Amino acid sequence: MSHSILQSVLPYSPWLARQLDNQRLNLDLLSDWFTRPITPSDYQQFTDWQNLQLNENEEELAKQLRILRRHVLAQIMTRDMARLSDLAEVTRTITEFADFAVNTALSFSYEYYTDMYGTPIGHYTQQPQFLSVVAMGKAGGFELNVSSDIDLIFIYPEKGSTNGKRERTNQEFFTKVGQKVIALLDEITADGQVFRVDMRLRPDGDSGALVCSETALEQYLVTQGREWERYAWCKGRVVTPYPNDIQAIVRPFVFRKYLDYNAYQAMRDLHRQIRQEVQKRGMTENVKLGAGGIREVEFIAQIFQMIRGGQNRTLQLKGTQETLHKLAELTILPYEIVDKLLSAYVFLRDVEHRLQYWDDQQTQMLPENESQQNLLAQSMGFADWQAFSGCLNEHRTFVNQVFNDVLGTESANDESHELADIWHNLPDDSNMEMQKLADLGFQAAHELTEKLIQLKQSNKYRQLSTQAQHRLDNLIPRVVEVAAAGENIDATLLRLLGFLESVSRRSSYLAFLQQHSAALKKVADLMSQSAWLAEYLRLHPILLDELLAAQLMQPIDWEQVSRELSGSLNACGDDTEEKMDVLRHFQHAQIFHLTVQDLAGMWTVEALSDELSHLADAVLMHTLQHAWQNVPKRHLDSPKFAIIAYGKLGGKELGYASDLDLVYLYDDDFSEAVDIYSKLSRRLTTWLSGSTGAGMLYDVDLRLRPNGDAGFLAHSVAAFEKYQHEQAWTWEHQALTRARFICGDTQIGAKFENIRHEILTQNRDKSKLKQDIIGMREKMFATHPPVDDNVKYARGGVVDVEFIVQYLVLSQSQYEPKLLENYGNIALLKIAAECGLIDKNLAENCATAYRHYRQIQHNKNLRDWKRAEVNEELLQYYDYIRKLWEQVFDESVKFA
């Protein structure tokens, strides 16, 4: 069987045929290997490596590595061309062999020089030092080709010296070790070569030291690291088992904390250099470097890693395929695009391997010889070269199209923009440029001209880097243009200029707006509608990226985004600050999505409040989970602790600027429970309301807990129950009508609901209850006068509706259990009417009025509305609520 498999693939690999003809293959061994994937254990068992090392038999070690490589290649080629394996097996097998070869060579070299010079010792730690080998490129991404060279970097932890009689510095010692590793792998002998070793990606390239310390690496990356090195290090993978801090050093260099749109231009520059080299050397038929080739697929994956990987750690991946899958999972790229890219990538890599199987050469050039062309086509499963070429060209055309769409085109130099003079001639020709603004339709041309002059003469502008200043110069005319083309143009331009001034020090955001003219127009449109959103973007410019999201105008799938948030948080490890930033980025992005959709008219106020409440619920759930992991001396994997929401969140009527009224409960007999859950409560509150570089999440109000500010941060369920029965005021029971369990221990949640049920259904003196609620309402007059242009506190306004509903719940729930359900005020008015507690028509009118009030409040926050216009419609709505008040409380509405 194995012999027939081997014979079937020989026409497609003269190299393999030669090995067989020259009897250089152990067919008994291969007969087993052909039937299955091979693993590092097979490499380990190939020969007695330990004996070779102990006897320092360098020549035989080098020979055995080369013979092993010959058999690994034969196994890979045969299984692949016989369709017994897939691309993943091919690349994994050869990459694992490379790792094995590097570690075998390193172990021999280290022992060889340790015998000669002693063990290298760290100057600071006084601990033995070991050389870490970083695989770069395809070896780092577990994507190695069968005939690839391997890009390596040698790094040791710290400076110091060996402890032998012939002392050497660690730098000298590890340089010798590195040189021997390269010789063992790279030298061509009668048995061939293990791998070509390329060291040019090390700091300072060929002119740099062969090895460097971790400190030297960090200094180099911080002071001299270039953009292309970020891409190279993105795939950097330590293949040796020794302790090191390389990842911690490299991560902030590769993955910037903020979205990095400078990556677009840098990637274009790198790609342009490759294209020029391809054309210069006549390599357009190169399946790796030519248009639509493997490199373009890799660039598509990497560009998003470079831009977003610092913000989203789940994108800090090594492999191209796994990165593309993650981009689809995060909806950064559509699934259908990713599926076709993956199909193209697998096809191109299969072609690449078959080109290299032919004669074990590192080539990606399609053959010119007709016979070889047809054999290549057959090995790929095609009848002839023409059929194969058609499929290949289809894949390459698609890849190139996506590549061009993703990287876009370089923005033109806007110095030739027809409005460029408005910026470039200031402040000298201010009157002329002011007239141009007026001609464009700006009413406040003088004020806008002054703003432009102020920006141009500011220290902030003068202190910008040359690149950032040039980008801003080019953006200003386009900003004036997009503002003039929309609505509310004066306010829009002022908001846009304020935004540019705020973000100008982060040149990456200027690059984004240069790269994406459609996004600039969208920003202008959004800012024309909402001062609130303009300020939100100014505070969180990272949200610009969301304008490119494929799902921007799609309803949010809360289960999916919650899973993504969980993955991002888990990827942070024990980094508390990073987790807090992840939570903030997540919440800001979802709020931005909802706001954009809201301005487009996609949501009613009630539906939007549900969405904002879903968001707060998700944030609270994940925050509790990870804040608990941060509590010292925790005694349980999951705390016996629950978060209860009151007020707007409790009633699912949350708005954009709403704070969170929370109560923390626990039910735990552990001796130190009070102390532990107090710490958890403090951490929770800090995680939620503390400000980091990414901003804040929510204002948290804990004053509704038992005894208010004088009470404990967290209360036991028993203490909460006792307080509600024995000490709580009527207004606290009013608040309880809008309370609900959010997250945490579900048993505590059930106990809370039982307590809530008991309190709300207890028998009450209705006359006293009425007087308590009326008295509470009238106390508000001093601080919140009941004026008609304030729909919240006007008599017949929002607060009166809330108090009416709260009275109905407290007085009637024992008879009408439906009122216990926390459906919101509009639904509860309807339920009360169905139960015959209030007039049905009046209830419907009051529900309409309440919905109108909430729309006014919402528009006031979002759409630049001032106080409500007091017109006949509004007064009619007030009248409905006042009539219901009189019906429910049996007395006239008082205004003072």
mmCIF file of C-alpha atoms in Angstrom, residues 147-448:
data_model
loop_
_atom_site.group_PDB
_atom_site.id
_atom_site.type_symbol
_atom_site.label_atom_id
_atom_site.label_comp_id
_atom_site.label_asym_id
_atom_site.label_seq_id
_atom_site.Cartn_x
_atom_site.Cartn_y
_atom_site.Cartn_z
ATOM 1 C CA SER A 147 11.603 24.282 1.472
ATOM 2 C CA SER A 148 11.524 27.505 3.500
ATOM 3 C CA ASP A 149 14.423 29.085 5.203
ATOM 4 C CA ILE A 150 13.810 29.884 8.861
ATOM 5 C CA ASP A 151 14.053 33.432 10.223
ATOM 6 C CA LEU A 152 15.509 33.361 13.730
ATOM 7 C CA ILE A 153 16.470 35.831 16.438
ATOM 8 C CA PHE A 154 18.704 34.880 19.395
ATOM 9 C CA ILE A 155 18.018 36.526 22.771
ATOM 10 C CA TYR A 156 19.374 35.869 26.246
ATOM 11 C CA PRO A 157 17.946 37.288 29.511
ATOM 12 C CA GLU A 158 20.725 39.413 30.999
ATOM 13 C CA LYS A 159 24.347 40.318 30.772
ATOM 14 C CA GLY A 160 26.938 38.577 32.925
ATOM 15 C CA SER A 161 29.768 36.062 32.576
ATOM 16 C CA THR A 162 30.408 32.353 32.574
ATOM 17 C CA ASN A 163 31.593 30.693 35.766
ATOM 18 C CA GLY A 164 34.309 28.475 34.243
ATOM 19 C CA LYS A 165 38.083 28.862 34.282
ATOM 20 C CA ARG A 166 38.023 30.309 30.764
ATOM 21 C CA GLU A 167 35.589 33.091 31.537
ATOM 22 C CA ARG A 168 33.575 34.690 28.743
ATOM 23 C CA THR A 169 30.909 37.366 28.860
ATOM 24 C CA ASN A 170 27.385 36.120 28.239
ATOM 25 C CA GLN A 171 27.397 38.056 24.977
ATOM 26 C CA GLU A 172 30.522 36.216 23.810
ATOM 27 C CA PHE A 173 29.272 32.846 25.070
ATOM 28 C CA PHE A 174 25.860 33.035 23.392
ATOM 29 C CA THR A 175 27.368 34.387 20.176
ATOM 30 C CA LYS A 176 29.428 31.209 19.930
ATOM 31 C CA VAL A 177 26.366 29.106 20.765
ATOM 32 C CA GLY A 178 24.358 30.886 18.100
ATOM 33 C CA GLN A 179 27.073 30.441 15.487
ATOM 34 C CA LYS A 180 27.200 26.702 16.126
ATOM 35 C CA VAL A 181 23.395 26.410 15.957
ATOM 36 C CA ILE A 182 23.465 28.076 12.551
ATOM 37 C CA ALA A 183 26.282 25.823 11.349
ATOM 38 C CA LEU A 184 24.490 22.666 12.482
ATOM 39 C CA LEU A 185 21.370 23.655 10.567
ATOM 40 C CA ASP A 186 22.558 25.746 7.633
ATOM 41 C CA GLU A 187 25.793 24.198 6.346
ATOM 42 C CA ILE A 188 25.469 22.149 3.169
ATOM 43 C CA THR A 189 27.100 18.724 3.444
ATOM 44 C CA ALA A 190 26.940 15.548 1.431
ATOM 45 C CA ASP A 191 23.626 14.873 3.181
ATOM 46 C CA GLY A 192 22.217 18.256 2.256
ATOM 47 C CA GLN A 193 21.012 20.947 4.596
ATOM 48 C CA VAL A 194 18.515 21.048 7.466
ATOM 49 C CA PHE A 195 17.299 24.636 7.011
ATOM 50 C CA ARG A 196 18.679 27.809 5.529
ATOM 51 C CA VAL A 197 18.922 30.140 8.520
ATOM 52 C CA ASP A 198 18.200 33.840 8.014
ATOM 53 C CA MET A 199 19.221 36.166 10.856
ATOM 54 C CA ARG A 200 18.493 39.487 9.117
ATOM 55 C CA LEU A 201 15.408 40.259 11.210
ATOM 56 C CA ARG A 202 17.495 40.695 14.360
ATOM 57 C CA PRO A 203 18.078 44.223 15.736
ATOM 58 C CA ASP A 204 20.157 46.209 13.225
ATOM 59 C CA GLY A 205 20.031 43.321 10.755
ATOM 60 C CA ASP A 206 23.282 42.069 9.262
ATOM 61 C CA SER A 207 25.222 44.893 10.904
ATOM 62 C CA GLY A 208 23.902 44.032 14.370
ATOM 63 C CA ALA A 209 25.203 41.594 16.962
ATOM 64 C CA LEU A 210 24.198 37.965 16.351
ATOM 65 C CA VAL A 211 22.666 37.748 19.836
ATOM 66 C CA CYS A 212 21.334 40.379 22.203
ATOM 67 C CA SER A 213 20.094 40.631 25.757
ATOM 68 C CA GLU A 214 16.445 41.299 26.590
ATOM 69 C CA THR A 215 17.417 44.781 27.769
ATOM 70 C CA ALA A 216 19.172 45.522 24.486
ATOM 71 C CA LEU A 217 16.155 44.248 22.552
ATOM 72 C CA GLU A 218 13.815 46.507 24.496
ATOM 73 C CA GLN A 219 16.040 49.552 24.016
ATOM 74 C CA TYR A 220 16.278 48.860 20.300
ATOM 75 C CA LEU A 221 12.539 48.459 19.799
ATOM 76 C CA VAL A 222 11.753 51.612 21.785
ATOM 77 C CA THR A 223 14.370 53.831 20.146
ATOM 78 C CA GLN A 224 14.907 52.383 16.683
ATOM 79 C CA GLY A 225 12.168 49.856 15.944
ATOM 80 C CA ARG A 226 10.734 50.483 12.475
ATOM 81 C CA GLU A 227 7.253 49.912 11.144
ATOM 82 C CA TRP A 228 8.144 46.819 9.120
ATOM 83 C CA GLU A 229 9.670 45.273 12.247
ATOM 84 C CA ARG A 230 6.282 45.499 13.932
ATOM 85 C CA TYR A 231 4.853 43.244 11.211
ATOM 86 C CA ALA A 232 7.769 40.869 11.515
ATOM 87 C CA TRP A 233 7.438 40.632 15.299
ATOM 88 C CA CYS A 234 3.702 40.072 15.029
ATOM 89 C CA LYS A 235 4.524 36.457 14.151
ATOM 90 C CA GLY A 236 7.481 36.181 16.529
ATOM 91 C CA ARG A 237 7.216 32.932 18.539
ATOM 92 C CA VAL A 238 9.660 31.703 21.159
ATOM 93 C CA VAL A 239 10.418 28.068 20.254
ATOM 94 C CA THR A 240 12.696 27.253 23.178
ATOM 95 C CA PRO A 241 11.498 26.235 26.665
ATOM 96 C CA TYR A 242 13.573 28.603 28.789
ATOM 97 C CA PRO A 243 12.178 31.416 30.981
ATOM 98 C CA ASN A 244 12.102 34.833 29.297
ATOM 99 C CA ASP A 245 10.283 38.176 29.203
ATOM 100 C CA ILE A 246 10.346 38.542 25.434
ATOM 101 C CA GLN A 247 6.576 38.650 24.946
ATOM 102 C CA ALA A 248 6.160 41.416 27.516
ATOM 103 C CA ILE A 249 8.899 43.427 25.773
ATOM 104 C CA VAL A 250 7.591 42.945 22.249
ATOM 105 C CA ARG A 251 3.815 43.242 22.777
ATOM 106 C CA PRO A 252 3.635 47.033 23.352
ATOM 107 C CA PHE A 253 5.920 47.598 20.351
ATOM 108 C CA VAL A 254 3.806 45.481 18.004
ATOM 109 C CA PHE A 255 0.321 46.121 19.347
ATOM 110 C CA ARG A 256 -0.296 49.771 20.112
ATOM 111 C CA LYS A 257 -2.706 50.643 22.901
ATOM 112 C CA TYR A 258 -4.891 52.727 20.592
ATOM 113 C CA LEU A 259 -6.169 51.929 17.115
ATOM 114 C CA ASP A 260 -3.235 52.496 14.819
ATOM 115 C CA TYR A 261 -4.300 53.729 11.395
ATOM 116 C CA ASN A 262 -0.736 54.698 10.565
ATOM 117 C CA ALA A 263 -0.483 50.991 9.756
ATOM 118 C CA TYR A 264 -2.315 51.538 6.469
ATOM 119 C CA GLN A 265 0.389 53.765 5.010
ATOM 120 C CA ALA A 266 3.195 51.662 6.433
ATOM 121 C CA MET A 267 1.673 48.502 4.970
ATOM 122 C CA ARG A 268 1.255 50.251 1.614
ATOM 123 C CA ASP A 269 4.907 51.313 1.677
ATOM 124 C CA LEU A 270 5.998 47.745 2.399
ATOM 125 C CA HIS A 271 3.731 46.352 -0.292
ATOM 126 C CA ARG A 272 4.956 48.938 -2.815
ATOM 127 C CA GLN A 273 8.545 47.860 -2.213
ATOM 128 C CA ILE A 274 7.564 44.239 -2.804
ATOM 129 C CA ARG A 275 5.650 45.135 -5.975
ATOM 130 C CA GLN A 276 8.604 47.092 -7.323
ATOM 131 C CA GLU A 277 10.907 44.153 -6.654
ATOM 132 C CA VAL A 278 8.444 41.764 -8.307
ATOM 133 C CA GLN A 279 8.269 43.920 -11.446
ATOM 134 C CA LYS A 280 11.994 44.534 -11.502
ATOM 135 C CA ARG A 281 12.772 40.834 -11.370
ATOM 136 C CA GLY A 282 9.908 39.748 -13.651
ATOM 137 C CA MET A 283 8.096 37.843 -10.897
ATOM 138 C CA THR A 284 4.472 38.588 -11.760
ATOM 139 C CA GLU A 285 3.853 34.818 -11.981
ATOM 140 C CA ASN A 286 5.005 34.414 -8.378
ATOM 141 C CA VAL A 287 2.112 32.934 -6.356
ATOM 142 C CA LYS A 288 3.502 34.437 -3.167
ATOM 143 C CA LEU A 289 4.531 37.973 -4.130
ATOM 144 C CA GLY A 290 2.547 38.642 -7.301
ATOM 145 C CA ALA A 291 -0.814 40.446 -7.342
ATOM 146 C CA GLY A 292 -3.447 38.416 -5.526
ATOM 147 C CA GLY A 293 -0.788 36.137 -4.059
ATOM 148 C CA ILE A 294 -0.149 34.657 -0.632
ATOM 149 C CA ARG A 295 1.489 37.814 0.700
ATOM 150 C CA GLU A 296 -1.655 39.870 0.019
ATOM 151 C CA VAL A 297 -3.786 37.427 2.038
ATOM 152 C CA GLU A 298 -1.252 37.699 4.860
ATOM 153 C CA PHE A 299 -1.339 41.501 4.635
ATOM 154 C CA ILE A 300 -5.143 41.546 4.813
ATOM 155 C CA ALA A 301 -5.014 39.577 8.065
ATOM 156 C CA GLN A 302 -2.100 41.537 9.485
ATOM 157 C CA ILE A 303 -3.420 45.022 8.788
ATOM 158 C CA PHE A 304 -6.319 44.429 11.148
ATOM 159 C CA GLN A 305 -3.998 42.914 13.737
ATOM 160 C CA MET A 306 -1.759 45.972 13.579
ATOM 161 C CA ILE A 307 -4.658 48.412 13.841
ATOM 162 C CA ARG A 308 -6.788 46.643 16.439
ATOM 163 C CA GLY A 309 -4.578 44.082 18.173
ATOM 164 C CA GLY A 310 -3.580 46.427 20.984
ATOM 165 C CA GLN A 311 -7.205 47.072 21.837
ATOM 166 C CA ASN A 312 -8.442 43.521 21.274
ATOM 167 C CA ARG A 313 -5.974 40.925 22.507
ATOM 168 C CA THR A 314 -7.902 38.100 20.869
ATOM 169 C CA LEU A 315 -6.399 39.339 17.597
ATOM 170 C CA GLN A 316 -2.840 38.841 18.851
ATOM 171 C CA LEU A 317 -2.506 35.612 16.906
ATOM 172 C CA LYS A 318 0.354 34.119 14.921
ATOM 173 C CA GLY A 319 -1.271 32.291 12.012
ATOM 174 C CA THR A 320 -2.935 33.803 8.950
ATOM 175 C CA GLN A 321 -5.857 31.365 8.904
ATOM 176 C CA GLU A 322 -6.660 31.668 12.588
ATOM 177 C CA THR A 323 -6.500 35.460 12.293
ATOM 178 C CA LEU A 324 -8.939 35.459 9.362
ATOM 179 C CA HIS A 325 -11.318 33.225 11.312
ATOM 180 C CA LYS A 326 -11.137 35.647 14.248
ATOM 181 C CA LEU A 327 -11.826 38.624 11.957
ATOM 182 C CA ALA A 328 -15.012 36.909 10.807
ATOM 183 C CA GLU A 329 -15.971 35.997 14.373
ATOM 184 C CA LEU A 330 -15.540 39.627 15.414
ATOM 185 C CA THR A 331 -17.496 40.700 12.278
ATOM 186 C CA ILE A 332 -14.576 42.885 11.212
ATOM 187 C CA LEU A 333 -14.732 41.109 7.872
ATOM 188 C CA PRO A 334 -17.885 39.411 6.550
ATOM 189 C CA TYR A 335 -17.940 35.613 6.839
ATOM 190 C CA GLU A 336 -18.424 35.178 3.092
ATOM 191 C CA ILE A 337 -15.315 37.277 2.345
ATOM 192 C CA VAL A 338 -13.263 35.348 4.887
ATOM 193 C CA ASP A 339 -14.450 32.000 3.524
ATOM 194 C CA LYS A 340 -13.319 32.924 0.018
ATOM 195 C CA LEU A 341 -10.019 34.322 1.299
ATOM 196 C CA LEU A 342 -9.354 31.100 3.184
ATOM 197 C CA SER A 343 -10.173 29.030 0.111
ATOM 198 C CA ALA A 344 -7.802 31.148 -1.956
ATOM 199 C CA TYR A 345 -5.087 30.961 0.709
ATOM 200 C CA VAL A 346 -5.262 27.161 0.949
ATOM 201 C CA PHE A 347 -5.219 26.872 -2.853
ATOM 202 C CA LEU A 348 -2.227 29.199 -3.204
ATOM 203 C CA ARG A 349 -0.296 27.473 -0.421
ATOM 204 C CA ASP A 350 -0.980 24.063 -2.005
ATOM 205 C CA VAL A 351 0.373 25.390 -5.298
ATOM 206 C CA GLU A 352 3.401 26.832 -3.521
ATOM 207 C CA HIS A 353 4.159 23.480 -1.894
ATOM 208 C CA ARG A 354 3.858 21.567 -5.157
ATOM 209 C CA LEU A 355 6.272 24.002 -6.783
ATOM 210 C CA GLN A 356 8.733 23.279 -3.989
ATOM 211 C CA TYR A 357 8.098 19.512 -4.011
ATOM 212 C CA TRP A 358 9.362 19.439 -7.610
ATOM 213 C CA ASP A 359 13.012 19.833 -6.686
ATOM 214 C CA ASP A 360 13.158 20.884 -3.012
ATOM 215 C CA GLN A 361 13.793 24.486 -3.995
ATOM 216 C CA GLN A 362 12.457 27.615 -2.308
ATOM 217 C CA THR A 363 10.443 28.858 -5.252
ATOM 218 C CA GLN A 364 6.981 30.303 -5.778
ATOM 219 C CA MET A 365 7.301 30.855 -9.538
ATOM 220 C CA LEU A 366 4.869 29.079 -11.821
ATOM 221 C CA PRO A 367 6.675 26.827 -14.356
ATOM 222 C CA GLU A 368 7.183 27.915 -17.955
ATOM 223 C CA ASN A 369 7.809 24.391 -19.235
ATOM 224 C CA GLU A 370 4.606 22.921 -20.692
ATOM 225 C CA SER A 371 5.249 19.428 -19.361
ATOM 226 C CA GLN A 372 5.864 20.678 -15.834
ATOM 227 C CA GLN A 373 2.826 22.933 -16.110
ATOM 228 C CA ASN A 374 0.553 19.995 -16.878
ATOM 229 C CA LEU A 375 2.079 17.893 -14.105
ATOM 230 C CA LEU A 376 1.490 20.740 -11.652
ATOM 231 C CA ALA A 377 -2.138 20.990 -12.805
ATOM 232 C CA GLN A 378 -2.602 17.232 -12.388
ATOM 233 C CA SER A 379 -1.071 17.268 -8.910
ATOM 234 C CA MET A 380 -3.650 19.930 -7.985
ATOM 235 C CA GLY A 381 -6.498 17.744 -9.299
ATOM 236 C CA PHE A 382 -7.048 19.472 -12.668
ATOM 237 C CA ALA A 383 -7.248 17.904 -16.099
ATOM 238 C CA ASP A 384 -4.850 20.361 -17.697
ATOM 239 C CA TRP A 385 -2.977 23.631 -17.318
ATOM 240 C CA GLN A 386 -5.808 25.708 -18.751
ATOM 241 C CA ALA A 387 -8.336 24.496 -16.178
ATOM 242 C CA PHE A 388 -5.836 25.001 -13.388
ATOM 243 C CA SER A 389 -4.882 28.512 -14.562
ATOM 244 C CA GLY A 390 -8.524 29.566 -14.702
ATOM 245 C CA CYS A 391 -9.080 28.567 -11.074
ATOM 246 C CA LEU A 392 -5.789 30.118 -9.968
ATOM 247 C CA ASN A 393 -6.577 33.424 -11.668
ATOM 248 C CA GLU A 394 -10.041 33.483 -10.131
ATOM 249 C CA HIS A 395 -8.565 33.148 -6.649
ATOM 250 C CA ARG A 396 -5.863 35.751 -7.312
ATOM 251 C CA THR A 397 -8.329 38.250 -8.760
ATOM 252 C CA PHE A 398 -10.540 37.949 -5.680
ATOM 253 C CA VAL A 399 -7.612 38.287 -3.243
ATOM 254 C CA ASN A 400 -6.306 41.343 -5.050
ATOM 255 C CA GLN A 401 -9.743 42.957 -5.061
ATOM 256 C CA VAL A 402 -10.170 42.449 -1.308
ATOM 257 C CA PHE A 403 -6.616 43.609 -0.708
ATOM 258 C CA ASN A 404 -7.234 46.850 -2.595
ATOM 259 C CA ASP A 405 -10.561 47.357 -0.813
ATOM 260 C CA VAL A 406 -8.980 46.877 2.610
ATOM 261 C CA LEU A 407 -5.843 48.926 2.087
ATOM 262 C CA GLY A 408 -7.608 51.479 -0.079
ATOM 263 C CA THR A 409 -5.760 53.943 -2.229
ATOM 264 C CA GLU A 410 -3.350 56.549 -1.046
ATOM 265 C CA SER A 411 -5.132 59.812 -0.370
ATOM 266 C CA ALA A 412 -4.348 62.578 -2.798
ATOM 267 C CA ASN A 413 -2.416 65.572 -1.625
ATOM 268 C CA ASP A 414 -5.175 67.997 -0.675
ATOM 269 C CA GLU A 415 -3.030 71.053 -1.211
ATOM 270 C CA SER A 416 -4.816 71.156 -4.586
ATOM 271 C CA HIS A 417 -8.250 70.970 -2.981
ATOM 272 C CA GLU A 418 -10.460 73.809 -4.181
ATOM 273 C CA LEU A 419 -10.982 74.959 -0.572
ATOM 274 C CA ALA A 420 -7.321 74.639 0.428
ATOM 275 C CA ASP A 421 -6.833 78.419 0.498
ATOM 276 C CA ILE A 422 -9.360 78.790 3.319
ATOM 277 C CA TRP A 423 -6.776 77.160 5.556
ATOM 278 C CA HIS A 424 -3.459 77.886 3.870
ATOM 279 C CA ASN A 425 -4.022 81.658 3.470
ATOM 280 C CA LEU A 426 -4.913 82.226 7.103
ATOM 281 C CA PRO A 427 -4.346 84.433 8.997
ATOM 282 C CA ASP A 428 -3.081 86.815 6.295
ATOM 283 C CA ASP A 429 -6.150 86.894 4.061
ATOM 284 C CA SER A 430 -8.731 86.397 6.784
ATOM 285 C CA ASN A 431 -11.364 88.702 5.249
ATOM 286 C CA MET A 432 -11.171 86.975 1.886
ATOM 287 C CA GLU A 433 -11.355 83.503 3.430
ATOM 288 C CA MET A 434 -14.202 84.599 5.709
ATOM 289 C CA GLN A 435 -16.127 85.628 2.599
ATOM 290 C CA LYS A 436 -15.493 82.219 1.064
ATOM 291 C CA LEU A 437 -17.022 80.606 4.132
ATOM 292 C CA ALA A 438 -20.004 82.909 3.870
ATOM 293 C CA ASP A 439 -20.363 82.017 0.190
ATOM 294 C CA LEU A 440 -20.503 78.360 1.193
ATOM 295 C CA GLY A 441 -23.528 79.130 3.352
ATOM 296 C CA PHE A 442 -21.960 79.498 6.800
ATOM 297 C CA GLN A 443 -23.876 82.052 8.861
ATOM 298 C CA ALA A 444 -21.185 82.479 11.527
ATOM 299 C CA ALA A 445 -18.352 82.976 9.017
ATOM 300 C CA HIS A 446 -16.518 85.441 11.265
ATOM 301 C CA GLU A 447 -16.609 83.127 14.289
ATOM 302 C CA LEU A 448 -15.509 80.154 12.192
#
